[in-house]
């Protein structure tokens, strides 16, 4: 555990990722400090999901190093689940457990992974359901909720684990437009609270107001990395300019 | 032709004496077959070729040969081997009932494991990833996510297999077992009235099939309660 990798909550050094012959990530270097809020954007297939999935080892990188809070993610890692429970993840498709009620969805990993008693798990679950403003849905099944509500439950489920980092992979892109804001509000609330976050999103309003840094990816590379004011006001790279033109005129 | 209702009335109660045997065959083989199926399934999805390959061979052999032939091999074939007769298995395989239960269990186990595997494969990959992202172990993900969802998905096909097993129990009558079919065959041999007896027998099986269908129907509704929006 080097001093440097301990300083950053997340550190990626020269990371390559291949799917067979295809190189999905090319020499990725990324450092994230505590409480930093990063937005990643870029065209479809540019490797955004692959990048954040390498951070909780849903994908294994092939070259380079990934550190989470000083722990290097390797095949030799003794307990990947000890790292994973510190890294919350929210998926585009919610991925709530359909056979459990909302409150059970929030309790199950607390009890199994954090070894918290049922009563405490339930109390914490209700606390976070209130935080995402849907305590009244606790005893429903996920299918009985709207998309926006389901995604808020998914965020609450991740928060129940008290993670140090939250990863969001296009959390609003499967939602109807009228539900996007209710989810973004929860994310802004989290950011204000000091959560370290990496969000893959094309919600540029959110990026502008919340992000400390915006990362633009294309063809598996980080093409540009800058503060929102610079990113929107004065993008340096041609590809970033083209992307912004496309997305902002939509 | 004239249907002899008195004959039906007289022979039905005798045939029904075989219910106990039929149910024993169904329930014991169904249970043992399910246990076997779960083992085969775990071997099959273990990702280790030395577990998965034998399971595949097993399933291929038992699905690829007639159940009647399997019963005959176990009943007539195995006792030919001295080492079988001197093993502890002999206390089971000496009895026709033991042979029938072994054959039916081995056979249904092969089918059910494939049914369960279909259920496991149909569980969304995203749900397993959500479990991983929460730090759940492989065992926890299987028990708390995969298994309950796969069970619901596999249930309709599984209920088919149980009904099919009920009908396969009739084959036990070919190795001297007095289940309902065995008794019916004896009555037919004595009365030369195959029409009345076998039709009544068929109706008895239909009634049991109906009951099984209802039971599984309720179970499906219960397990599927989270798939409907209202409620
Ligand atoms: N499991 C996989 N097997 C093979 N190729 C994959 C796999 N996952 C991703 N890829 C490929 O890697 C590239 C990057 O995929 P990734 O999902 O990271 O893109 P993305 O930037 O998240 O795109 P999107 O905006 O569409 O979600 C794509 O070309 C994709 O086809
Ligand atoms: Mg993606």
Coordinates of N, CA, C and O in Angstrom, one line a residue, chain A residues 31-195:
Chain A
X31 N -7.4 9.7 -10.8 CA -7.2 9.8 -9.3 C -8.4 10.6 -8.7 O -8.8 11.7 -9.3
X32 N -9.0 10.1 -7.7 CA -10.1 10.7 -7.1 C -9.9 10.9 -5.6 O -9.6 9.9 -4.9
X33 N -10.0 12.1 -5.2 CA -9.8 12.4 -3.7 C -11.1 12.2 -3.0 O -12.2 12.2 -3.6
X34 N -11.0 12.1 -1.7 CA -12.2 12.0 -0.9 C -13.1 13.2 -1.1 O -12.7 14.4 -1.3
X35 N -14.4 13.0 -1.2 CA -15.4 14.0 -1.4 C -15.4 14.6 -2.8 O -16.2 15.6 -3.0
X36 N -14.6 14.1 -3.7 CA -14.7 14.6 -5.0 C -15.9 14.1 -5.8 O -16.3 12.9 -5.5
X37 N -16.4 14.9 -6.7 CA -17.5 14.4 -7.5 C -17.1 14.5 -9.0 O -16.8 15.6 -9.5
X38 N -17.1 13.4 -9.6 CA -16.7 13.3 -11.0 C -17.8 12.9 -11.8 O -18.6 12.0 -11.5
X39 N -17.9 13.5 -13.0 CA -18.9 13.1 -14.0 C -18.2 12.6 -15.2 O -17.2 13.2 -15.6
X40 N -18.6 11.4 -15.7 CA -18.0 10.9 -16.9 C -19.0 10.9 -18.0 O -20.1 10.5 -17.8
X41 N -18.6 11.5 -19.1 CA -19.5 11.4 -20.3 C -18.7 11.0 -21.5 O -17.5 10.9 -21.5
X42 N -19.5 10.8 -22.6 CA -18.8 10.4 -23.8 C -19.8 9.5 -24.6 O -20.8 9.1 -24.1
X43 N -19.5 9.3 -25.9 CA -20.4 8.6 -26.8 C -20.6 7.2 -26.4 O -19.8 6.6 -25.6
X44 N -21.7 6.6 -26.9 CA -22.0 5.2 -26.6 C -20.8 4.3 -27.0 O -20.2 4.5 -28.1
X45 N -20.4 3.4 -26.2 CA -19.4 2.4 -26.5 C -18.0 3.0 -26.2 O -17.0 2.3 -26.5
X46 N -17.9 4.2 -25.6 CA -16.6 4.8 -25.3 C -15.9 4.1 -24.1 O -14.7 4.4 -23.9
X47 N -16.6 3.3 -23.3 CA -15.9 2.6 -22.2 C -16.3 3.2 -20.9 O -15.6 2.8 -19.9
X48 N -17.3 4.0 -20.8 CA -17.6 4.6 -19.5 C -18.1 3.6 -18.5 O -17.6 3.6 -17.3
X49 N -19.0 2.7 -18.9 CA -19.4 1.7 -18.0 C -18.3 0.8 -17.6 O -18.1 0.4 -16.4
X50 N -17.5 0.4 -18.6 CA -16.4 -0.5 -18.3 C -15.4 0.1 -17.3 O -15.0 -0.6 -16.4
X51 N -15.2 1.4 -17.4 CA -14.3 2.1 -16.4 C -14.8 2.0 -15.0 O -14.1 1.5 -14.1
X52 N -16.1 2.3 -14.8 CA -16.5 2.3 -13.4 C -16.8 0.9 -12.9 O -16.6 0.6 -11.7
X53 N -17.0 0.0 -13.8 CA -17.2 -1.4 -13.4 C -15.8 -2.1 -13.0 O -15.8 -3.0 -12.3
X54 N -14.7 -1.5 -13.5 CA -13.4 -1.9 -13.1 C -13.1 -1.5 -11.6 O -12.3 -2.0 -10.9
X55 N -13.9 -0.5 -11.1 CA -13.6 0.0 -9.8 C -14.2 -0.9 -8.7 O -13.8 -0.8 -7.5
X56 N -15.2 -1.7 -9.0 CA -15.7 -2.7 -8.0 C -15.5 -4.1 -8.6 O -16.1 -5.0 -8.1
X57 N -14.7 -4.2 -9.6 CA -14.3 -5.5 -10.1 C -15.4 -6.3 -10.7 O -15.4 -7.5 -10.7
X58 N -16.5 -5.6 -11.1 CA -17.5 -6.3 -11.9 C -16.8 -6.7 -13.3 O -17.2 -7.6 -14.0
X59 N -15.8 -5.9 -13.6 CA -14.9 -6.2 -14.8 C -13.5 -6.2 -14.2 O -13.1 -5.4 -13.4
X60 N -12.7 -7.2 -14.7 CA -11.3 -7.3 -14.3 C -10.4 -6.6 -15.3 O -10.5 -6.9 -16.5
X61 N -9.6 -5.6 -14.9 CA -8.7 -5.0 -15.8 C -7.6 -5.9 -16.2 O -7.3 -6.8 -15.4
X62 N -7.0 -5.7 -17.4 CA -6.0 -6.6 -17.8 C -4.6 -6.1 -17.6 O -3.6 -6.9 -17.5
X63 N -4.4 -4.8 -17.5 CA -3.1 -4.2 -17.3 C -3.2 -3.0 -16.4 O -4.3 -2.4 -16.3
X64 N -2.2 -2.6 -15.7 CA -2.2 -1.5 -14.9 C -2.7 -1.8 -13.5 O -2.8 -3.0 -13.1
X65 N -3.0 -0.8 -12.7 CA -3.4 -1.0 -11.3 C -4.6 -0.2 -10.9 O -4.8 0.9 -11.4
X66 N -5.4 -0.8 -10.1 CA -6.6 -0.1 -9.6 C -6.5 -0.1 -8.0 O -6.4 -1.2 -7.5
X67 N -6.6 1.0 -7.4 CA -6.6 1.0 -5.9 C -7.9 1.7 -5.4 O -8.3 2.7 -6.0
X68 N -8.5 1.0 -4.5 CA -9.7 1.6 -3.8 C -9.3 1.8 -2.3 O -9.0 0.8 -1.6
X69 N -9.2 3.0 -1.9 CA -8.9 3.4 -0.6 C -7.6 2.6 -0.2 O -7.4 2.1 0.9
X70 N -6.6 2.6 -1.1 CA -5.3 2.0 -0.8 C -5.2 0.5 -1.1 O -4.1 0.0 -1.1
X71 N -6.4 -0.2 -1.3 CA -6.3 -1.6 -1.5 C -6.3 -1.8 -3.0 O -7.1 -1.4 -3.8
X72 N -5.2 -2.6 -3.5 CA -5.2 -2.8 -4.9 C -6.1 -4.0 -5.3 O -6.1 -5.0 -4.6
X73 N -6.8 -3.8 -6.4 CA -7.7 -4.9 -6.8 C -6.9 -5.8 -7.8 O -6.5 -5.4 -8.9
X74 N -6.7 -7.0 -7.3 CA -6.0 -8.0 -8.1 C -6.7 -9.3 -8.0 O -7.6 -9.5 -7.1
X75 N -6.2 -10.3 -8.7 CA -6.8 -11.7 -8.6 C -6.4 -12.2 -7.2 O -7.1 -13.1 -6.7
X76 N -5.3 -11.7 -6.6 CA -4.9 -12.3 -5.3 C -5.6 -11.7 -4.2 O -5.5 -12.1 -3.0
X77 N -6.5 -10.7 -4.5 CA -7.1 -10.0 -3.3 C -7.9 -11.0 -2.5 O -8.6 -11.8 -3.0
X78 N -7.7 -10.9 -1.2 CA -8.2 -12.0 -0.3 C -9.7 -11.9 -0.3 O -10.4 -12.9 -0.4
X79 N -10.2 -10.7 -0.1 CA -11.7 -10.6 0.0 C -12.2 -9.4 -0.8 O -12.3 -8.3 -0.3
X80 N -12.6 -9.7 -2.0 CA -13.1 -8.6 -2.9 C -14.3 -8.0 -2.3 O -14.6 -6.8 -2.5
X81 N -15.1 -8.8 -1.6 CA -16.4 -8.3 -1.1 C -16.2 -7.3 0.0 O -17.0 -6.5 0.3
X82 N -15.0 -7.4 0.7 CA -14.7 -6.3 1.7 C -14.5 -5.0 1.0 O -14.9 -3.9 1.5
X83 N -14.0 -5.0 -0.2 CA -13.8 -3.8 -1.0 C -15.2 -3.3 -1.6 O -15.6 -2.2 -1.5
X84 N -15.9 -4.3 -2.1 CA -17.2 -4.0 -2.8 C -18.2 -3.4 -1.8 O -19.0 -2.5 -2.2
X85 N -18.2 -3.8 -0.5 CA -19.2 -3.2 0.3 C -18.9 -1.7 0.6 O -19.7 -1.0 1.2
X86 N -17.7 -1.3 0.3 CA -17.3 0.1 0.5 C -17.7 1.0 -0.7 O -17.5 2.2 -0.7
X87 N -18.0 0.3 -1.8 CA -18.3 0.9 -3.1 C -19.7 0.7 -3.5 O -20.0 -0.4 -4.0
X88 N -20.6 1.7 -3.4 CA -22.0 1.5 -3.8 C -22.1 1.7 -5.3 O -21.4 2.5 -5.9
X89 N -23.0 0.9 -5.9 CA -23.2 1.1 -7.3 C -24.7 1.2 -7.7 O -25.5 0.4 -7.1
X90 N -25.0 2.1 -8.5 CA -26.4 2.3 -9.0 C -26.4 2.0 -10.5 O -25.6 2.6 -11.2
X91 N -27.3 1.2 -11.0 CA -27.3 0.8 -12.4 C -28.3 1.5 -13.2 O -29.4 1.9 -12.6
X92 N -28.1 1.5 -14.5 CA -29.1 2.1 -15.4 C -30.5 1.4 -15.2 O -31.5 2.0 -15.2
X93 N -30.4 0.1 -15.1 CA -31.7 -0.7 -15.0 C -32.1 -1.0 -13.6 O -32.8 -2.0 -13.4
X94 N -31.8 -0.3 -12.6 CA -32.2 -0.4 -11.2 C -31.7 -1.7 -10.5 O -31.1 -1.6 -9.5
X95 N -32.0 -2.8 -11.2 CA -31.6 -4.1 -10.6 C -32.0 -4.3 -9.2 O -31.3 -4.9 -8.4
X96 N -33.2 -3.9 -8.9 CA -33.8 -4.3 -7.5 C -34.1 -5.8 -7.6 O -34.5 -6.3 -8.6
X97 N -34.0 -6.4 -6.4 CA -34.4 -7.8 -6.3 C -35.9 -7.9 -6.4 O -36.6 -7.5 -5.4
X98 N -36.5 -8.5 -7.4 CA -37.9 -8.4 -7.7 C -38.7 -9.2 -6.7 O -39.9 -8.9 -6.4
X99 N -38.1 -10.2 -6.0 CA -38.9 -11.1 -5.1 C -38.9 -10.6 -3.7 O -39.4 -11.3 -2.8
X100 N -38.2 -9.4 -3.5 CA -38.2 -8.9 -2.1 C -38.9 -7.6 -2.1 O -38.8 -6.8 -3.1
X101 N -39.6 -7.3 -1.0 CA -40.2 -6.0 -0.8 C -39.1 -4.9 -0.8 O -37.9 -5.2 -0.7
X102 N -39.5 -3.7 -1.0 CA -38.6 -2.6 -1.0 C -37.7 -2.6 0.3 O -36.5 -2.5 0.2
X103 N -38.3 -2.7 1.4 CA -37.5 -2.7 2.7 C -36.6 -3.9 2.8 O -35.4 -3.7 3.2
X104 N -37.0 -5.0 2.3 CA -36.1 -6.2 2.3 C -34.9 -6.0 1.3 O -33.8 -6.4 1.6
X105 N -35.2 -5.4 0.2 CA -34.1 -5.0 -0.7 C -33.0 -4.2 0.0 O -31.8 -4.4 -0.3
X106 N -33.5 -3.4 0.9 CA -32.5 -2.5 1.6 C -31.8 -3.3 2.8 O -30.8 -2.9 3.2
X107 N -32.5 -4.3 3.3 CA -32.0 -5.0 4.5 C -31.1 -6.1 4.2 O -30.2 -6.4 4.9
X108 N -31.3 -6.8 3.0 CA -30.7 -8.1 2.8 C -29.2 -8.0 2.9 O -28.5 -8.8 3.6
X109 N -28.6 -7.1 2.2 CA -27.1 -7.0 2.2 C -26.5 -6.5 3.6 O -25.5 -6.9 4.0
X110 N -27.3 -5.6 4.2 CA -26.9 -5.2 5.5 C -26.7 -6.4 6.4 O -25.7 -6.5 7.2
X111 N -27.7 -7.2 6.4 CA -27.7 -8.4 7.3 C -26.7 -9.4 6.9 O -26.0 -9.9 7.8
X112 N -26.6 -9.7 5.6 CA -25.7 -10.8 5.2 C -24.2 -10.3 5.1 O -23.3 -11.0 5.5
X113 N -24.0 -9.1 4.7 CA -22.6 -8.6 4.4 C -22.1 -7.8 5.6 O -21.0 -8.0 6.0
X114 N -22.9 -6.9 6.1 CA -22.5 -6.1 7.2 C -22.8 -6.8 8.6 O -22.4 -6.2 9.6
X115 N -23.5 -7.9 8.5 CA -23.8 -8.6 9.8 C -24.6 -7.8 10.8 O -24.3 -7.9 12.0
X116 N -25.5 -6.9 10.3 CA -26.2 -6.1 11.2 C -27.5 -6.8 11.6 O -28.1 -7.5 10.8
X117 N -28.0 -6.6 12.8 CA -29.2 -7.3 13.3 C -30.4 -6.8 12.4 O -30.4 -5.7 11.8
X118 N -31.4 -7.7 12.4 CA -32.6 -7.4 11.6 C -33.2 -6.1 12.0 O -33.6 -5.2 11.1
X119 N -33.3 -5.8 13.3 CA -34.0 -4.6 13.7 C -33.2 -3.4 13.3 O -33.8 -2.4 12.8
X120 N -31.9 -3.4 13.5 CA -31.0 -2.3 13.1 C -31.1 -2.1 11.6 O -31.1 -0.9 11.1
X121 N -31.0 -3.2 10.9 CA -31.1 -3.1 9.4 C -32.3 -2.4 8.9 O -32.4 -1.6 8.0
X122 N -33.4 -2.8 9.6 CA -34.7 -2.2 9.2 C -34.8 -0.7 9.5 O -35.2 0.1 8.7
X123 N -34.2 -0.4 10.7 CA -34.2 1.0 11.1 C -33.4 1.8 10.1 O -33.8 2.9 9.6
X124 N -32.3 1.3 9.7 CA -31.4 2.0 8.7 C -32.1 2.1 7.4 O -32.0 3.1 6.7
X125 N -32.8 1.0 7.0 CA -33.5 1.0 5.7 C -34.5 2.1 5.7 O -34.6 2.8 4.7
X126 N -35.3 2.2 6.8 CA -36.3 3.2 6.8 C -35.7 4.6 6.8 O -36.3 5.5 6.2
X127 N -34.6 4.7 7.5 CA -33.9 6.1 7.5 C -33.6 6.5 6.0 O -33.9 7.6 5.6
X128 N -33.0 5.6 5.2 CA -32.6 5.9 3.9 C -33.8 6.0 2.9 O -33.8 6.8 2.0
X129 N -34.9 5.3 3.2 CA -36.1 5.4 2.4 C -36.7 6.8 2.6 O -37.2 7.4 1.7
X130 N -36.6 7.3 3.8 CA -37.0 8.7 4.1 C -36.2 9.7 3.4 O -36.6 10.6 2.8
X131 N -34.9 9.4 3.4 CA -33.9 10.3 2.7 C -34.2 10.4 1.2 O -34.1 11.4 0.6
X132 N -34.6 9.3 0.6 CA -35.0 9.4 -0.8 C -36.5 9.6 -1.0 O -37.0 9.5 -2.1
X133 N -37.2 9.9 0.1 CA -38.5 10.4 0.1 C -39.6 9.4 -0.4 O -40.6 9.8 -0.9
X134 N -39.4 8.1 -0.1 CA -40.5 7.2 -0.3 C -40.6 6.1 0.8 O -40.8 4.9 0.5
X135 N -40.7 6.6 2.0 CA -40.9 5.6 3.1 C -42.2 4.8 3.0 O -42.3 3.7 3.4
X136 N -43.2 5.5 2.4 CA -44.5 4.8 2.3 C -44.5 3.6 1.4 O -45.5 2.9 1.4
X137 N -43.5 3.5 0.6 CA -43.4 2.3 -0.4 C -42.7 1.1 0.2 O -42.5 0.1 -0.5
X138 N -42.4 1.2 1.5 CA -41.5 0.2 2.1 C -42.0 -1.3 1.8 O -41.1 -2.2 1.6
X139 N -43.3 -1.5 1.9 CA -43.7 -2.9 1.9 C -44.3 -3.3 0.5 O -44.9 -4.4 0.4
X140 N -44.0 -2.5 -0.5 CA -44.4 -2.9 -1.9 C -43.3 -3.7 -2.5 O -42.1 -3.6 -2.1
X141 N -43.6 -4.4 -3.6 CA -42.6 -5.0 -4.4 C -42.2 -4.1 -5.5 O -42.9 -3.2 -5.9
X142 N -40.9 -4.2 -5.9 CA -40.4 -3.2 -6.9 C -41.2 -3.0 -8.1 O -41.4 -1.8 -8.5
X143 N -41.9 -4.0 -8.6 CA -42.7 -3.9 -9.8 C -43.8 -2.9 -9.6 O -44.4 -2.3 -10.6
X144 N -44.2 -2.7 -8.4 CA -45.4 -1.8 -8.1 C -45.0 -0.4 -8.0 O -45.8 0.5 -7.8
X145 N -43.7 -0.1 -8.2 CA -43.2 1.3 -8.2 C -42.9 1.8 -9.6 O -42.6 1.1 -10.5
X146 N -42.9 3.2 -9.7 CA -42.5 3.8 -10.9 C -41.0 3.7 -11.1 O -40.3 3.4 -10.1
X147 N -40.5 3.9 -12.3 CA -39.1 3.8 -12.6 C -38.3 4.7 -11.7 O -37.3 4.4 -11.1
X148 N -38.8 6.0 -11.5 CA -38.1 6.9 -10.7 C -38.0 6.5 -9.2 O -37.0 6.6 -8.5
X149 N -39.1 5.9 -8.7 CA -39.1 5.4 -7.4 C -38.2 4.2 -7.2 O -37.4 4.1 -6.3
X150 N -38.2 3.3 -8.2 CA -37.3 2.2 -8.2 C -35.8 2.6 -8.1 O -35.0 2.1 -7.4
X151 N -35.5 3.6 -8.9 CA -34.1 4.0 -8.9 C -33.7 4.7 -7.6 O -32.6 4.5 -7.1
X152 N -34.7 5.4 -7.0 CA -34.4 6.0 -5.6 C -34.2 4.9 -4.6 O -33.4 5.0 -3.7
X153 N -35.0 3.8 -4.7 CA -34.8 2.6 -3.8 C -33.4 2.1 -4.0 O -32.7 1.7 -3.1
X154 N -33.0 2.0 -5.3 CA -31.7 1.4 -5.6 C -30.6 2.2 -5.0 O -29.6 1.7 -4.4
X155 N -30.8 3.6 -5.0 CA -29.8 4.4 -4.4 C -29.8 4.2 -2.9 O -28.7 4.1 -2.3
X156 N -31.0 4.1 -2.3 CA -31.1 3.9 -0.9 C -30.4 2.6 -0.5 O -29.8 2.5 0.5
X157 N -30.7 1.6 -1.3 CA -30.1 0.3 -1.0 C -28.6 0.3 -0.9 O -27.9 -0.2 0.0
X158 N -28.0 1.1 -1.9 CA -26.5 1.2 -1.9 C -26.1 2.0 -0.6 O -25.1 1.7 0.0
X159 N -26.8 3.0 -0.3 CA -26.4 3.9 0.8 C -26.5 3.2 2.2 O -25.7 3.4 3.1
X160 N -27.4 2.2 2.3 CA -27.6 1.4 3.5 C -26.3 0.7 3.9 O -26.1 0.4 5.0
X161 N -25.4 0.5 2.9 CA -24.2 -0.2 3.2 C -23.1 0.8 3.7 O -22.0 0.4 4.0
X162 N -23.5 2.0 3.9 CA -22.6 3.1 4.3 C -21.3 3.1 3.5 O -20.2 2.9 4.0
X163 N -21.4 3.2 2.2 CA -20.2 3.1 1.3 C -19.4 4.4 1.4 O -19.9 5.4 1.7
X164 N -18.1 4.2 1.0 CA -17.2 5.4 1.0 C -17.3 6.1 -0.4 O -16.9 7.2 -0.5
X165 N -17.7 5.3 -1.4 CA -17.8 5.8 -2.7 C -19.1 5.4 -3.4 O -19.6 4.3 -3.1
X166 N -19.7 6.2 -4.2 CA -20.9 5.8 -4.9 C -20.6 5.9 -6.4 O -20.1 7.0 -6.9
X167 N -20.9 4.8 -7.1 CA -20.8 4.8 -8.6 C -22.1 4.8 -9.2 O -23.0 4.1 -8.8
X168 N -22.4 5.7 -10.2 CA -23.6 5.7 -10.9 C -23.4 5.5 -12.3 O -22.6 6.2 -13.0
X169 N -24.1 4.5 -12.9 CA -23.9 4.3 -14.3 C -25.2 4.6 -15.1 O -26.2 3.8 -15.1
X170 N -25.2 5.8 -15.6 CA -26.4 6.3 -16.3 C -27.7 6.1 -15.5 O -28.6 5.4 -16.0
X171 N -27.8 6.6 -14.3 CA -28.9 6.3 -13.5 C -30.3 6.8 -14.0 O -31.3 6.3 -13.5
X172 N -30.2 7.8 -14.8 CA -31.5 8.4 -15.3 C -31.9 8.0 -16.7 O -32.9 8.4 -17.2
X173 N -31.0 7.3 -17.4 CA -31.3 7.2 -18.9 C -32.3 6.2 -19.2 O -32.8 6.1 -20.3
X174 N -32.8 5.4 -18.2 CA -33.9 4.5 -18.5 C -35.2 5.0 -18.0 O -36.2 4.4 -18.1
X175 N -35.2 6.3 -17.6 CA -36.4 6.9 -17.0 C -37.1 7.8 -17.9 O -36.5 8.4 -18.8
X176 N -38.4 7.8 -17.7 CA -39.2 8.8 -18.5 C -38.8 10.2 -18.0 O -38.5 10.4 -16.8
X177 N -38.9 11.2 -18.9 CA -38.4 12.5 -18.6 C -38.9 13.1 -17.3 O -38.2 13.7 -16.5
X178 N -40.2 12.9 -17.0 CA -40.7 13.5 -15.8 C -40.2 12.9 -14.5 O -40.4 13.4 -13.4
X179 N -39.5 11.8 -14.6 CA -39.0 11.1 -13.4 C -37.5 11.4 -13.2 O -36.9 11.0 -12.1
X180 N -36.9 12.0 -14.2 CA -35.4 12.2 -14.1 C -35.0 13.1 -12.9 O -34.1 12.8 -12.1
X181 N -35.8 14.2 -12.7 CA -35.5 15.1 -11.7 C -35.5 14.6 -10.3 O -34.6 14.9 -9.5
X182 N -36.5 13.8 -10.0 CA -36.6 13.2 -8.7 C -35.3 12.4 -8.3 O -34.9 12.4 -7.2
X183 N -34.8 11.8 -9.3 CA -33.5 11.0 -9.0 C -32.3 11.9 -8.9 O -31.5 11.8 -8.0
X184 N -32.3 12.9 -9.8 CA -31.1 13.8 -9.8 C -31.1 14.6 -8.5 O -30.1 14.8 -7.9
X185 N -32.3 14.9 -8.0 CA -32.4 15.6 -6.7 C -31.7 14.8 -5.6 O -31.0 15.4 -4.7
X186 N -32.0 13.5 -5.6 CA -31.4 12.7 -4.6 C -29.9 12.7 -4.7 O -29.1 12.7 -3.7
X187 N -29.4 12.7 -6.0 CA -28.0 12.6 -6.2 C -27.3 14.0 -5.8 O -26.2 14.0 -5.2
X188 N -28.0 15.1 -6.1 CA -27.5 16.4 -5.6 C -27.4 16.4 -4.1 O -26.4 16.9 -3.5
X189 N -28.4 15.9 -3.5 CA -28.5 15.9 -2.0 C -27.2 15.1 -1.5 O -26.6 15.5 -0.5
X190 N -27.0 14.0 -2.1 CA -25.8 13.1 -1.7 C -24.5 13.9 -1.9 O -23.6 13.9 -1.0
X191 N -24.4 14.6 -3.0 CA -23.2 15.3 -3.3 C -23.0 16.4 -2.3 O -21.9 16.6 -1.8
X192 N -24.1 17.1 -2.0 CA -24.0 18.2 -1.0 C -23.5 17.7 0.4 O -22.8 18.3 1.1
X193 N -23.9 16.4 0.6 CA -23.6 15.8 1.9 C -22.1 15.3 2.0 O -21.6 14.8 3.0
X194 N -21.4 15.4 0.8 CA -19.9 15.1 0.9 C -19.6 13.7 0.4 O -18.5 13.2 0.7
X195 N -20.5 13.0 -0.3 CA -20.2 11.7 -0.8 C -19.2 11.8 -1.9 O -19.3 12.7 -2.8

